Each structure stands twice: as structure tokens, then as C-alpha cells.
Amino acid sequence: TFLSQIELLNRISEHDNNLVEAINQGIEDIKKLQIEIEDTIKERDAEKTVLNGKKAELDEKKAKQVKAREAVEVEERKIKADMDEILGYVAKLNTESAQYKRINDNAERKIEEYERKIVEILSGKSSSGSGTVSTGMIWPVQYKNTYISSLFGPRNLAGSTYHNGIDICIYGGTHGKNISASAAGKVITAYNSGYNGGYGLYVVIDHGNGVQTYYAHCSSVLVSTGQNVSKGQIIAKIGSTGFSTGPHLHFGVLVNGKWKNPLNYVNKPADCRINT
């Protein structure tokens, strides 16, 4: 009938209107999603710009550090050449002469100054505490017939220089012999190149409770900063780098920022002589 046809047309029209509304709503949703995507892209672009800026800043700092290190290495080479020349001259001097003593004292004072700087620099990495090592400490040169060529304390009667450790040598040949960690701990410094204020190549180990041990004038260093080492582990080889008139191990003990006599912390072997 005519009325039925009109009803059908109304329903079709209503369906079409609903469909159009749904499509329009879909279009609006897509527009909103597009805006959100565009905002996200803008945010990421902004973050990328910031990150690129930070990367450029880090690259610049890294480049400056490389240049600074290169400058230090150049300076260290100059110092080493100067020291080699001086040591060559010193070797020709009479060890009892005033000239020899004056040159030697000057070099030793420079080492003392460098040692103070080391302590300051490493203070943030060093432990503090009772000043004891729970496992005890062993002689760092595990060979027979060792001897001490220089004791801890004043270098001369006037006390113008002070030796903050002991120098250990081996009868029959010292150069290249193994240096052992006196106790377990963490390596907080390991220099495998450079003159380093007269210390040459050296290692510093923190044993906890405020105790650190120093091993200087090495010919080579076998550990790296941040490495954990065990008691007796070979950490370096004995040498004569830095200011040194011959192969030996300079062994120092620092407790809560103060130098201590190593012989109060490690037992000297029965066959070890004192030959100063």
C-alpha cells in the first residue's frame, strides 16, 4: 500500500541518517587521532632535538677531554725526557756529593707533593673505618731473598723529605718480578703510562675499613680501575718508572687518609734484610 511504502522510505531515510552520523563521527575520530599523532611526532621531534643537543654537548666535552689528555701526555713525555736527562746526570755524580743530595731531595719532595694530591683525588673513592684488614696482609713481593732498600720515615737527619712507604728489591735481580696484592680489595687507580709525578706506573687498592695499599714504579700494570682482586693476585711487575734510580717496588699503606709504616701491617719475611 502507499502508506507501507512511505513507512519503508522513512526507515531507509532514518538508516541513512544514522549511517551519515556514524561516518561523520568516524571522520571526527580520525581527525582527533591525526592531531594526537601529529602532537606525538612534534613531541618526539622536540625530544630528538634535545637529545641531539646533549649528544653534541657530550661530543664536545669528549673532544676536550681527548685534547686535554693528549696535552698531558705531551707534557709527561717532556717531563720524562727531562728526568731521563737528569737521572743520567745524577748517575755520574758521587752519591755523597751535595749536588746529588740536592737533586735527589728535590725529586723526593715533588713525589711527596704528588702523593698528597693522590690522597685528595682518591678520597671520594676510598673507604673509611677501623683501619684493619680482616684477612691480614701478605708481603707484596713473593720471592725469597728480598731486601728493603729504603725504610718508612724521614729520608735524612734533617727530615727535609719523608718516605711514605718502603722500597723492596730482590737479590739477584728485581726488574720484571711479580707484584702481588697484599690483601683482597678493589682497584681504585691503575696507571699504565706516564711519569705521574714521579710515581711512574702504579696501582692503588682499597681493602675496606679505610685501608689502601700503593704499588709504585712498576714496569707494567696488569689490572684496571674498578677491578676486584684477590689476596696474592699478581697485579703488576716491578720496574723503575717515574723518579727511580733503580728497579724496586715502592709499597705504601694509607689508613683513613694518613700514611702508615707498612711494616706495622705486613710481616717482613724472615730472610728479608734491611739494606738502606
CSV table of C-alpha atoms in Angstrom, one decimal:
chain,number,residue,atom,x,y,z
A,1,THR,CA,0.0,0.0,0.0
A,2,PHE,CA,1.0,3.6,-0.3
A,3,LEU,CA,1.4,4.0,3.5
A,4,SER,CA,3.6,1.0,3.7
A,5,GLN,CA,5.8,2.4,1.0
A,6,ILE,CA,6.1,5.7,2.9
A,7,GLU,CA,7.0,3.9,6.1
A,8,LEU,CA,9.7,1.9,4.3
A,9,LEU,CA,11.1,5.2,2.8
A,10,ASN,CA,11.1,6.7,6.3
A,11,ARG,CA,13.0,3.8,7.7
A,12,ILE,CA,15.5,3.9,4.8
A,13,SER,CA,15.9,7.6,5.4
A,14,GLU,CA,16.5,7.1,9.1
A,15,HIS,CA,19.0,4.4,8.5
A,16,ASP,CA,20.8,6.6,6.0
A,17,ASN,CA,20.9,9.5,8.5
A,18,ASN,CA,22.3,7.2,11.2
A,19,LEU,CA,24.9,5.9,8.7
A,20,VAL,CA,25.9,9.5,7.8
A,21,GLU,CA,26.2,10.4,11.5
A,22,ALA,CA,28.4,7.3,12.1
A,23,ILE,CA,30.6,8.2,9.1
A,24,ASN,CA,30.8,11.9,10.3
A,25,GLN,CA,31.7,10.7,13.8
A,26,GLY,CA,34.3,8.3,12.3
A,27,ILE,CA,35.8,11.2,10.4
A,28,GLU,CA,35.9,13.3,13.6
A,29,ASP,CA,37.6,10.5,15.4
A,30,ILE,CA,40.2,10.1,12.6
A,31,LYS,CA,40.8,13.9,12.8
A,32,LYS,CA,41.4,13.7,16.5
A,33,LEU,CA,43.7,10.7,16.1
A,34,GLN,CA,45.6,12.6,13.4
A,35,ILE,CA,46.0,15.6,15.7
A,36,GLU,CA,47.2,13.3,18.5
A,37,ILE,CA,49.7,11.6,16.1
A,38,GLU,CA,50.9,15.0,14.9
A,39,ASP,CA,51.4,16.1,18.5
A,40,THR,CA,53.3,12.9,19.3
A,41,ILE,CA,55.5,13.5,16.3
A,42,LYS,CA,56.2,17.1,17.4
A,43,GLU,CA,57.0,15.9,21.0
A,44,ARG,CA,59.4,13.3,19.6
A,45,ASP,CA,61.0,15.8,17.3
A,46,ALA,CA,61.4,18.1,20.3
A,47,GLU,CA,62.9,15.3,22.4
A,48,LYS,CA,65.2,14.3,19.4
A,49,THR,CA,66.4,17.9,19.2
A,50,VAL,CA,67.1,18.0,22.9
A,51,LEU,CA,68.9,14.6,22.7
A,52,ASN,CA,70.9,15.8,19.7
A,53,GLY,CA,71.9,18.9,21.6
A,54,LYS,CA,73.0,16.8,24.6
A,55,LYS,CA,74.9,14.4,22.2
A,56,ALA,CA,76.7,17.4,20.7
A,57,GLU,CA,77.5,18.7,24.1
A,58,LEU,CA,78.9,15.3,25.2
A,59,ASP,CA,80.9,15.0,22.0
A,60,GLU,CA,82.3,18.5,22.6
A,61,LYS,CA,83.3,17.5,26.2
A,62,LYS,CA,84.8,14.2,25.0
A,63,ALA,CA,86.8,16.1,22.4
A,64,LYS,CA,88.0,18.5,25.0
A,65,GLN,CA,89.0,15.6,27.3
A,66,VAL,CA,90.9,13.9,24.5
A,67,LYS,CA,92.7,17.1,23.7
A,68,ALA,CA,93.5,17.6,27.4
A,69,ARG,CA,94.7,14.0,27.8
A,70,GLU,CA,96.9,14.5,24.7
A,71,ALA,CA,98.3,17.7,26.2
A,72,VAL,CA,99.0,15.9,29.4
A,73,GLU,CA,100.7,13.0,27.5
A,74,VAL,CA,102.9,15.5,25.6
A,75,GLU,CA,103.8,17.2,28.9
A,76,GLU,CA,104.5,13.8,30.5
A,77,ARG,CA,106.8,12.9,27.6
A,78,LYS,CA,108.7,16.2,28.1
A,79,ILE,CA,109.0,15.6,31.8
A,80,LYS,CA,110.2,12.0,31.2
A,81,ALA,CA,112.8,13.2,28.7
A,82,ASP,CA,113.9,15.9,31.2
A,83,MET,CA,114.0,13.3,34.1
A,84,ASP,CA,115.9,10.8,31.9
A,85,GLU,CA,118.5,13.5,31.2
A,86,ILE,CA,118.6,14.5,34.9
A,87,LEU,CA,118.9,10.8,36.0
A,88,GLY,CA,121.7,10.3,33.5
A,89,TYR,CA,123.5,13.3,35.0
A,90,VAL,CA,122.7,12.2,38.6
A,91,ALA,CA,124.2,8.7,37.8
A,92,LYS,CA,127.5,10.3,37.1
A,93,LEU,CA,127.5,12.2,40.4
A,94,ASN,CA,129.1,11.0,43.6
A,95,THR,CA,126.2,9.8,45.8
A,96,GLU,CA,127.8,11.5,48.7
A,97,SER,CA,128.1,14.9,46.9
A,98,ALA,CA,126.0,17.9,47.8
A,99,GLN,CA,124.7,18.2,44.3
A,100,TYR,CA,123.4,14.6,44.3
A,101,LYS,CA,121.6,15.1,47.6
A,102,ARG,CA,120.1,18.4,46.5
A,103,ILE,CA,118.7,16.9,43.2
A,104,ASN,CA,117.5,13.8,45.0
A,105,ASP,CA,115.8,15.7,47.8
A,106,ASN,CA,114.1,18.0,45.3
A,107,ALA,CA,112.7,15.0,43.4
A,108,GLU,CA,111.5,13.3,46.6
A,109,ARG,CA,109.7,16.5,47.7
A,110,LYS,CA,107.9,16.5,44.3
A,111,ILE,CA,106.9,12.9,44.9
A,112,GLU,CA,105.6,13.8,48.4
A,113,GLU,CA,103.5,16.6,46.8
A,114,TYR,CA,102.1,14.2,44.2
A,115,GLU,CA,101.3,11.7,47.0
A,116,ARG,CA,99.2,14.4,48.8
A,117,LYS,CA,97.3,15.1,45.5
A,118,ILE,CA,96.7,11.4,45.1
A,119,VAL,CA,95.1,11.1,48.5
A,120,GLU,CA,92.9,14.2,47.8
A,121,ILE,CA,91.8,12.9,44.4
A,122,LEU,CA,91.0,9.3,45.7
A,123,SER,CA,89.3,10.5,48.9
A,124,GLY,CA,85.9,10.1,47.2
A,125,LYS,CA,86.7,6.5,46.1
A,126,SER,CA,88.4,5.4,49.3
A,127,SER,CA,86.7,3.6,52.2
A,128,SER,CA,86.9,4.6,55.8
A,129,GLY,CA,86.6,2.7,59.0
A,130,SER,CA,88.5,0.8,61.7
A,131,GLY,CA,91.8,0.6,59.7
A,132,THR,CA,92.0,-3.2,59.9
A,133,VAL,CA,92.1,-5.8,57.2
A,134,SER,CA,90.1,-8.8,58.2
A,135,THR,CA,92.1,-11.3,56.2
A,136,GLY,CA,95.5,-9.8,57.1
A,137,MET,CA,98.1,-8.7,54.6
A,138,ILE,CA,100.9,-10.5,52.9
A,139,TRP,CA,104.4,-9.4,51.6
A,140,PRO,CA,103.7,-7.9,48.2
A,141,VAL,CA,106.9,-9.4,46.6
A,142,GLN,CA,106.5,-13.2,46.9
A,143,TYR,CA,110.1,-14.2,46.4
A,144,LYS,CA,113.0,-15.4,48.5
A,145,ASN,CA,115.9,-13.1,49.4
A,146,THR,CA,114.1,-9.8,49.2
A,147,TYR,CA,115.5,-6.7,50.9
A,148,ILE,CA,114.4,-3.2,51.9
A,149,SER,CA,116.5,-0.5,50.3
A,150,SER,CA,114.6,2.4,51.9
A,151,LEU,CA,112.5,2.4,55.1
A,152,PHE,CA,109.4,4.4,56.0
A,153,GLY,CA,110.0,7.8,57.6
A,154,PRO,CA,112.5,10.7,57.3
A,155,ARG,CA,115.0,10.3,54.4
A,156,ASN,CA,117.7,12.2,56.3
A,157,LEU,CA,118.6,13.5,59.7
A,158,ALA,CA,117.3,17.0,58.8
A,159,GLY,CA,113.9,15.5,57.9
A,160,SER,CA,113.6,17.6,54.8
A,161,THR,CA,112.0,14.7,52.9
A,162,TYR,CA,109.8,11.9,54.1
A,163,HIS,CA,109.4,8.5,52.6
A,164,ASN,CA,105.7,7.4,52.8
A,165,GLY,CA,106.4,3.7,52.2
A,166,ILE,CA,109.1,1.1,51.9
A,167,ASP,CA,111.2,0.2,48.9
A,168,ILE,CA,111.5,-3.6,48.2
A,169,CYS,CA,114.1,-5.2,46.0
A,170,ILE,CA,115.3,-8.8,45.3
A,171,TYR,CA,118.8,-10.0,45.5
A,172,GLY,CA,119.8,-11.5,42.1
A,173,GLY,CA,117.5,-9.3,40.0
A,174,THR,CA,114.4,-7.2,40.7
A,175,HIS,CA,113.1,-5.8,37.3
A,176,GLY,CA,110.1,-7.6,35.9
A,177,LYS,CA,109.3,-9.6,39.0
A,178,ASN,CA,105.7,-10.1,40.1
A,179,ILE,CA,103.9,-7.7,42.5
A,180,SER,CA,101.1,-9.4,44.5
A,181,ALA,CA,98.1,-7.7,46.1
A,182,SER,CA,98.8,-7.7,49.8
A,183,ALA,CA,95.1,-8.3,50.5
A,184,ALA,CA,91.8,-8.7,48.7
A,185,GLY,CA,90.2,-5.4,47.6
A,186,LYS,CA,89.1,-3.1,44.8
A,187,VAL,CA,91.5,-1.3,42.4
A,188,ILE,CA,90.7,2.4,42.7
A,189,THR,CA,93.6,3.6,40.5
A,190,ALA,CA,95.7,1.8,37.8
A,191,TYR,CA,98.1,3.9,35.7
A,192,ASN,CA,99.8,2.0,32.9
A,193,SER,CA,101.5,5.0,31.4
A,194,GLY,CA,103.0,8.4,32.3
A,195,TYR,CA,105.5,9.9,34.7
A,196,ASN,CA,102.7,10.6,37.2
A,197,GLY,CA,104.5,13.0,39.5
A,198,GLY,CA,107.5,10.6,39.9
A,199,TYR,CA,105.3,7.6,40.8
A,200,GLY,CA,105.6,6.2,37.3
A,201,LEU,CA,103.2,3.3,36.6
A,202,TYR,CA,101.3,2.5,39.8
A,203,VAL,CA,98.3,0.7,41.4
A,204,VAL,CA,96.2,1.6,44.4
A,205,ILE,CA,93.9,-1.0,46.0
A,206,ASP,CA,91.2,-0.2,48.6
A,207,HIS,CA,90.8,-3.1,51.1
A,208,GLY,CA,87.9,-1.6,53.0
A,209,ASN,CA,87.8,-0.2,56.6
A,210,GLY,CA,89.8,2.8,55.4
A,211,VAL,CA,92.9,0.8,54.3
A,212,GLN,CA,94.6,1.3,50.9
A,213,THR,CA,97.9,0.0,49.6
A,214,TYR,CA,100.0,1.7,46.9
A,215,TYR,CA,102.4,-0.1,44.5
A,216,ALA,CA,104.6,2.3,42.5
A,217,HIS,CA,107.4,2.5,39.9
A,218,CYS,CA,106.0,-0.6,38.1
A,219,SER,CA,107.3,-1.7,34.7
A,220,SER,CA,103.7,-2.8,33.7
A,221,VAL,CA,100.3,-2.8,35.3
A,222,LEU,CA,98.1,-5.9,34.9
A,223,VAL,CA,94.8,-4.7,36.5
A,224,SER,CA,92.4,-1.9,35.7
A,225,THR,CA,90.4,0.6,37.8
A,226,GLY,CA,87.2,-0.8,39.3
A,227,GLN,CA,88.5,-4.4,39.2
A,228,ASN,CA,88.2,-6.6,42.3
A,229,VAL,CA,91.4,-8.5,43.1
A,230,SER,CA,92.1,-11.4,45.5
A,231,LYS,CA,94.8,-11.7,48.1
A,232,GLY,CA,98.1,-12.7,46.4
A,233,GLN,CA,96.9,-12.0,42.9
A,234,ILE,CA,99.6,-10.7,40.6
A,235,ILE,CA,98.7,-7.0,39.8
A,236,ALA,CA,101.8,-5.6,38.2
A,237,LYS,CA,105.5,-6.1,37.5
A,238,ILE,CA,108.4,-4.4,39.3
A,239,GLY,CA,110.1,-1.6,37.4
A,240,SER,CA,111.9,1.7,37.6
A,241,THR,CA,109.4,4.1,36.1
A,242,GLY,CA,108.9,7.7,37.3
A,243,PHE,CA,111.6,9.1,39.5
A,244,SER,CA,113.7,6.0,40.4
A,245,THR,CA,117.4,5.3,40.5
A,246,GLY,CA,116.9,1.5,40.0
A,247,PRO,CA,114.2,-1.2,39.9
A,248,HIS,CA,112.2,-1.6,43.1
A,249,LEU,CA,108.7,-1.7,44.4
A,250,HIS,CA,107.6,1.4,46.4
A,251,PHE,CA,105.0,-0.1,48.8
A,252,GLY,CA,102.8,2.3,50.8
A,253,VAL,CA,99.9,1.8,53.3
A,254,LEU,CA,97.4,4.6,53.7
A,255,VAL,CA,94.9,4.4,56.6
A,256,ASN,CA,92.0,6.8,56.7
A,257,GLY,CA,94.0,9.4,54.7
A,258,LYS,CA,97.2,9.0,56.7
A,259,TRP,CA,100.4,7.2,55.6
A,260,LYS,CA,101.5,4.4,58.0
A,261,ASN,CA,104.6,2.3,58.2
A,262,PRO,CA,103.8,-0.8,56.1
A,263,LEU,CA,105.9,-3.0,58.4
A,264,ASN,CA,103.2,-2.4,61.1
A,265,TYR,CA,100.6,-4.0,58.7
A,266,VAL,CA,102.5,-6.7,56.9
A,267,ASN,CA,105.0,-9.2,58.3
A,268,LYS,CA,108.5,-9.0,56.8
A,269,PRO,CA,109.8,-12.4,55.6
A,270,ALA,CA,112.4,-13.9,57.9
A,271,ASP,CA,115.0,-13.8,55.0
A,272,CYS,CA,114.3,-10.2,54.1
A,273,ARG,CA,117.1,-7.9,55.0
A,274,ILE,CA,117.2,-4.2,55.6
A,275,ASN,CA,119.9,-2.7,53.3
A,276,THR,CA,119.5,1.1,53.4
